[in-house]
């Protein structure tokens, strides 16, 4: 974070819910933030506060639901 650039790779689920507020605050303070999220996920909404980059995954949302 000393360089002002952060790459965030959150895990699916409540981990991201706790972390999202911190990520948005860092972005508002001038850090360049990129959040890497899977194409299929829960509750990982996008915002203009940071850049979102998605990556492909093999499982569908239904398979993800059934796994949990």
Coordinates of C-alpha atoms in Angstrom, one line a residue:
X1 CA 0.0 0.0 0.0
X2 CA 3.0 2.3 0.2
X3 CA 2.8 2.8 -3.6
X4 CA -0.8 3.6 -3.4
X5 CA -1.8 0.6 -5.5
X6 CA -3.7 -2.4 -4.0
X7 CA -4.8 -5.7 -5.5
X8 CA -7.6 -7.3 -3.5
X9 CA -8.5 -11.0 -4.0
X10 CA -11.4 -11.6 -1.6
X11 CA -12.9 -15.0 -0.9
X12 CA -16.6 -15.5 -1.6
X13 CA -18.9 -15.0 1.3
X14 CA -18.8 -12.9 4.5
X15 CA -15.1 -12.2 4.2
X16 CA -15.9 -9.7 1.4
X17 CA -18.8 -8.2 3.2
X18 CA -16.4 -7.1 6.0
X19 CA -13.7 -6.1 3.7
X20 CA -15.7 -4.0 1.2
X21 CA -16.0 -1.0 3.4
X22 CA -12.2 -0.9 4.0
X23 CA -11.5 -1.2 0.3
X24 CA -13.9 1.6 -0.6
X25 CA -12.3 3.9 2.1
X26 CA -8.8 3.2 0.8
X27 CA -10.0 4.1 -2.7
X28 CA -11.6 7.4 -1.4
X29 CA -8.2 8.2 0.2
X30 CA -6.5 8.1 -3.2
X31 CA -5.3 4.5 -3.5
X32 CA -5.7 2.8 -6.8
X33 CA -7.6 -0.4 -6.0
X34 CA -8.3 -3.4 -8.2
X35 CA -10.5 -6.1 -6.9
X36 CA -10.2 -9.6 -8.6
X37 CA -13.5 -11.5 -8.4
X38 CA -14.8 -14.8 -9.9
X39 CA -17.4 -14.5 -12.6
X40 CA -19.7 -16.6 -10.4
X41 CA -20.0 -15.3 -6.9
X42 CA -22.3 -14.2 -4.1
X43 CA -22.7 -10.6 -2.9
X44 CA -19.7 -9.3 -4.7
X45 CA -21.3 -6.1 -6.1
X46 CA -19.4 -3.6 -8.1
X47 CA -19.0 0.0 -7.5
X48 CA -17.2 3.0 -9.1
X49 CA -15.0 3.3 -6.0
X50 CA -12.6 0.7 -7.4
X51 CA -11.8 -1.3 -10.5
X52 CA -13.2 -4.8 -10.8
X53 CA -11.5 -7.5 -12.9
X54 CA -13.3 -10.9 -13.2
X55 CA -11.8 -14.2 -13.9
X56 CA -13.6 -17.3 -15.3
X57 CA -14.5 -20.2 -13.1
X58 CA -15.9 -23.7 -14.0
X59 CA -18.7 -23.8 -11.5
X60 CA -22.2 -22.3 -11.9
X61 CA -24.0 -20.4 -9.3
X62 CA -26.3 -23.4 -8.7
X63 CA -23.2 -25.6 -8.0
X64 CA -21.8 -22.9 -5.7
X65 CA -25.2 -22.8 -3.8
X66 CA -25.2 -26.6 -3.5
X67 CA -21.7 -26.7 -2.2
X68 CA -22.7 -24.6 0.7

